[in-house]
Amino acid sequence: QVQLVESGGGLVQPGGSLKLSCAASTNIFSLYTVGWYRRAPGKQRELVANAMSEGNTIYADSVKGRFTISRDNIKNTLYLQMNNLKPEDTAVYYCNAKHHLFGHGDYWGQGTQVTVSS
């Protein structure tokens, strides 16, 4: 199976930046769609950003222009650069990898807490 481990979360001031990392146990980027989701207090899990193996990216409207998803295929690591953070960005952030073939794997990390507060 694929193991995903997030890191980089923490407490930041509004307007600040964080870079989240998701280390995968194996090279997954050729066959998996990878992305970031978050669950804010009192809200359902939502997609933040996805990156397909071809390089296409999708962003939630709420983070478009502020967040950037990227990946390092050699290091098997997914990143989320988060700029101009807002209090409403406070959430547990999860990385995810979905195999292109149905039934071949849908993997999640344990999450990393991001808190945006003054």
PDB file of C-alpha atoms in Angstrom:
ATOM      1  CA  GLN A   1       0.000   0.000   0.000  1.00  0.00           C
ATOM      2  CA  VAL A   2       0.912   3.646  -0.249  1.00  0.00           C
ATOM      3  CA  GLN A   3       1.865   5.470   2.926  1.00  0.00           C
ATOM      4  CA  LEU A   4       1.385   9.232   3.029  1.00  0.00           C
ATOM      5  CA  VAL A   5       2.824  11.442   5.753  1.00  0.00           C
ATOM      6  CA  GLU A   6       1.998  15.133   5.966  1.00  0.00           C
ATOM      7  CA  SER A   7       4.151  17.740   7.634  1.00  0.00           C
ATOM      8  CA  GLY A   8       4.595  21.482   7.752  1.00  0.00           C
ATOM      9  CA  GLY A   9       1.471  22.575   9.545  1.00  0.00           C
ATOM     10  CA  GLY A  10       1.463  24.978  12.426  1.00  0.00           C
ATOM     11  CA  LEU A  11       0.225  28.268  13.790  1.00  0.00           C
ATOM     12  CA  VAL A  12       0.600  31.343  11.604  1.00  0.00           C
ATOM     13  CA  GLN A  13      -0.637  34.911  11.568  1.00  0.00           C
ATOM     14  CA  PRO A  14      -3.229  36.021   9.028  1.00  0.00           C
ATOM     15  CA  GLY A  15      -1.407  36.938   5.851  1.00  0.00           C
ATOM     16  CA  GLY A  16       1.387  34.535   6.606  1.00  0.00           C
ATOM     17  CA  SER A  17       2.586  31.525   4.660  1.00  0.00           C
ATOM     18  CA  LEU A  18       3.124  27.834   5.181  1.00  0.00           C
ATOM     19  CA  LYS A  19       4.381  25.068   2.959  1.00  0.00           C
ATOM     20  CA  LEU A  20       2.914  21.644   3.558  1.00  0.00           C
ATOM     21  CA  SER A  21       4.658  18.480   2.480  1.00  0.00           C
ATOM     22  CA  CYS A  22       3.317  15.008   1.871  1.00  0.00           C
ATOM     23  CA  ALA A  23       5.893  12.265   1.598  1.00  0.00           C
ATOM     24  CA  ALA A  24       4.811   9.121  -0.210  1.00  0.00           C
ATOM     25  CA  SER A  25       6.336   5.726   0.435  1.00  0.00           C
ATOM     26  CA  THR A  26       6.681   5.038  -3.264  1.00  0.00           C
ATOM     27  CA  ASN A  27       6.578   6.819  -6.580  1.00  0.00           C
ATOM     28  CA  ILE A  28       2.888   7.341  -7.190  1.00  0.00           C
ATOM     29  CA  PHE A  29       2.684  10.273  -9.525  1.00  0.00           C
ATOM     30  CA  SER A  30       2.526   8.408 -12.819  1.00  0.00           C
ATOM     31  CA  LEU A  31      -0.592   6.449 -11.899  1.00  0.00           C
ATOM     32  CA  TYR A  32      -2.260   8.528  -9.191  1.00  0.00           C
ATOM     33  CA  THR A  33      -4.086  11.771  -8.939  1.00  0.00           C
ATOM     34  CA  VAL A  34      -2.672  13.486  -5.870  1.00  0.00           C
ATOM     35  CA  GLY A  35      -4.136  16.324  -3.930  1.00  0.00           C
ATOM     36  CA  TRP A  36      -4.841  18.171  -0.757  1.00  0.00           C
ATOM     37  CA  TYR A  37      -8.085  18.223   1.181  1.00  0.00           C
ATOM     38  CA  ARG A  38      -9.009  19.959   4.379  1.00  0.00           C
ATOM     39  CA  ARG A  39     -11.580  19.752   7.117  1.00  0.00           C
ATOM     40  CA  ALA A  40     -12.277  22.971   8.958  1.00  0.00           C
ATOM     41  CA  PRO A  41     -13.996  23.122  12.350  1.00  0.00           C
ATOM     42  CA  GLY A  42     -17.692  22.485  11.934  1.00  0.00           C
ATOM     43  CA  LYS A  43     -17.392  21.845   8.210  1.00  0.00           C
ATOM     44  CA  GLN A  44     -17.156  18.889   5.871  1.00  0.00           C
ATOM     45  CA  ARG A  45     -13.993  17.799   4.147  1.00  0.00           C
ATOM     46  CA  GLU A  46     -13.360  19.745   0.984  1.00  0.00           C
ATOM     47  CA  LEU A  47     -10.971  19.596  -1.905  1.00  0.00           C
ATOM     48  CA  VAL A  48      -8.237  22.212  -1.779  1.00  0.00           C
ATOM     49  CA  ALA A  49      -6.171  21.282  -4.816  1.00  0.00           C
ATOM     50  CA  ASN A  50      -5.539  18.306  -7.076  1.00  0.00           C
ATOM     51  CA  ALA A  51      -2.696  17.519  -9.424  1.00  0.00           C
ATOM     52  CA  MET A  52      -3.055  14.944 -12.158  1.00  0.00           C
ATOM     53  CA  SER A  53      -0.176  12.908 -13.507  1.00  0.00           C
ATOM     54  CA  GLU A  54      -0.277  14.920 -16.721  1.00  0.00           C
ATOM     55  CA  GLY A  55       0.358  18.101 -14.750  1.00  0.00           C
ATOM     56  CA  ASN A  56      -3.114  19.598 -14.759  1.00  0.00           C
ATOM     57  CA  THR A  57      -4.130  21.215 -11.506  1.00  0.00           C
ATOM     58  CA  ILE A  58      -7.450  22.083  -9.925  1.00  0.00           C
ATOM     59  CA  TYR A  59      -7.977  24.542  -7.091  1.00  0.00           C
ATOM     60  CA  ALA A  60     -10.915  25.359  -4.907  1.00  0.00           C
ATOM     61  CA  ASP A  61     -12.200  28.839  -5.604  1.00  0.00           C
ATOM     62  CA  SER A  62     -11.515  29.809  -2.016  1.00  0.00           C
ATOM     63  CA  VAL A  63      -7.769  29.240  -2.381  1.00  0.00           C
ATOM     64  CA  LYS A  64      -7.184  30.054  -6.036  1.00  0.00           C
ATOM     65  CA  GLY A  65      -4.398  32.571  -6.403  1.00  0.00           C
ATOM     66  CA  ARG A  66      -3.132  31.956  -2.883  1.00  0.00           C
ATOM     67  CA  PHE A  67      -2.235  28.258  -2.813  1.00  0.00           C
ATOM     68  CA  THR A  68      -0.028  26.311  -5.185  1.00  0.00           C
ATOM     69  CA  ILE A  69       0.166  22.547  -5.454  1.00  0.00           C
ATOM     70  CA  SER A  70       3.353  20.981  -6.742  1.00  0.00           C
ATOM     71  CA  ARG A  71       5.174  17.698  -6.662  1.00  0.00           C
ATOM     72  CA  ASP A  72       8.691  16.365  -6.759  1.00  0.00           C
ATOM     73  CA  ASN A  73       8.677  13.053  -8.586  1.00  0.00           C
ATOM     74  CA  ILE A  74      12.211  12.167  -7.537  1.00  0.00           C
ATOM     75  CA  LYS A  75      11.523  12.750  -3.857  1.00  0.00           C
ATOM     76  CA  ASN A  76       8.003  11.288  -4.050  1.00  0.00           C
ATOM     77  CA  THR A  77       6.714  14.348  -2.273  1.00  0.00           C
ATOM     78  CA  LEU A  78       3.659  16.496  -2.768  1.00  0.00           C
ATOM     79  CA  TYR A  79       3.628  20.122  -1.644  1.00  0.00           C
ATOM     80  CA  LEU A  80       1.093  22.793  -0.931  1.00  0.00           C
ATOM     81  CA  GLN A  81       2.432  26.326  -0.781  1.00  0.00           C
ATOM     82  CA  MET A  82      -0.064  28.422   1.153  1.00  0.00           C
ATOM     83  CA  ASN A  83       0.245  32.200   0.957  1.00  0.00           C
ATOM     84  CA  ASN A  84      -1.847  35.028   2.333  1.00  0.00           C
ATOM     85  CA  LEU A  85      -3.435  32.708   4.833  1.00  0.00           C
ATOM     86  CA  LYS A  86      -6.785  33.629   6.310  1.00  0.00           C
ATOM     87  CA  PRO A  87      -8.460  32.501   9.530  1.00  0.00           C
ATOM     88  CA  GLU A  88     -10.946  30.538   7.443  1.00  0.00           C
ATOM     89  CA  ASP A  89      -8.054  28.439   6.164  1.00  0.00           C
ATOM     90  CA  THR A  90      -7.771  26.933   9.626  1.00  0.00           C
ATOM     91  CA  ALA A  91      -8.275  23.207   9.190  1.00  0.00           C
ATOM     92  CA  VAL A  92      -6.664  19.829   9.264  1.00  0.00           C
ATOM     93  CA  TYR A  93      -5.043  19.320   5.882  1.00  0.00           C
ATOM     94  CA  TYR A  94      -4.805  15.877   4.340  1.00  0.00           C
ATOM     95  CA  CYS A  95      -2.929  14.644   1.330  1.00  0.00           C
ATOM     96  CA  ASN A  96      -4.577  12.085  -0.875  1.00  0.00           C
ATOM     97  CA  ALA A  97      -3.601   9.760  -3.689  1.00  0.00           C
ATOM     98  CA  LYS A  98      -6.188   8.138  -5.919  1.00  0.00           C
ATOM     99  CA  HIS A  99      -5.155   5.457  -8.375  1.00  0.00           C
ATOM    100  CA  HIS A 100      -6.289   6.035 -11.924  1.00  0.00           C
ATOM    101  CA  LEU A 101      -7.873   2.581 -11.987  1.00  0.00           C
ATOM    102  CA  PHE A 102     -10.974   2.071  -9.934  1.00  0.00           C
ATOM    103  CA  GLY A 103     -10.413  -0.203  -6.967  1.00  0.00           C
ATOM    104  CA  HIS A 104      -6.642   0.065  -7.058  1.00  0.00           C
ATOM    105  CA  GLY A 105      -6.222   2.413  -4.147  1.00  0.00           C
ATOM    106  CA  ASP A 106      -7.379   5.575  -2.457  1.00  0.00           C
ATOM    107  CA  TYR A 107      -4.867   6.624   0.182  1.00  0.00           C
ATOM    108  CA  TRP A 108      -4.898   9.298   2.852  1.00  0.00           C
ATOM    109  CA  GLY A 109      -2.410  10.729   5.266  1.00  0.00           C
ATOM    110  CA  GLN A 110      -3.186  11.375   8.900  1.00  0.00           C
ATOM    111  CA  GLY A 111      -3.392  15.114   8.447  1.00  0.00           C
ATOM    112  CA  THR A 112      -1.535  18.160   9.660  1.00  0.00           C
ATOM    113  CA  GLN A 113      -3.112  21.015  11.576  1.00  0.00           C
ATOM    114  CA  VAL A 114      -2.998  24.510  10.141  1.00  0.00           C
ATOM    115  CA  THR A 115      -4.169  27.287  12.424  1.00  0.00           C
ATOM    116  CA  VAL A 116      -4.369  30.871  11.204  1.00  0.00           C
ATOM    117  CA  SER A 117      -4.864  33.268  14.069  1.00  0.00           C
ATOM    118  CA  SER A 118      -3.524  36.492  15.484  1.00  0.00           C
TER     119      SER A 118
END
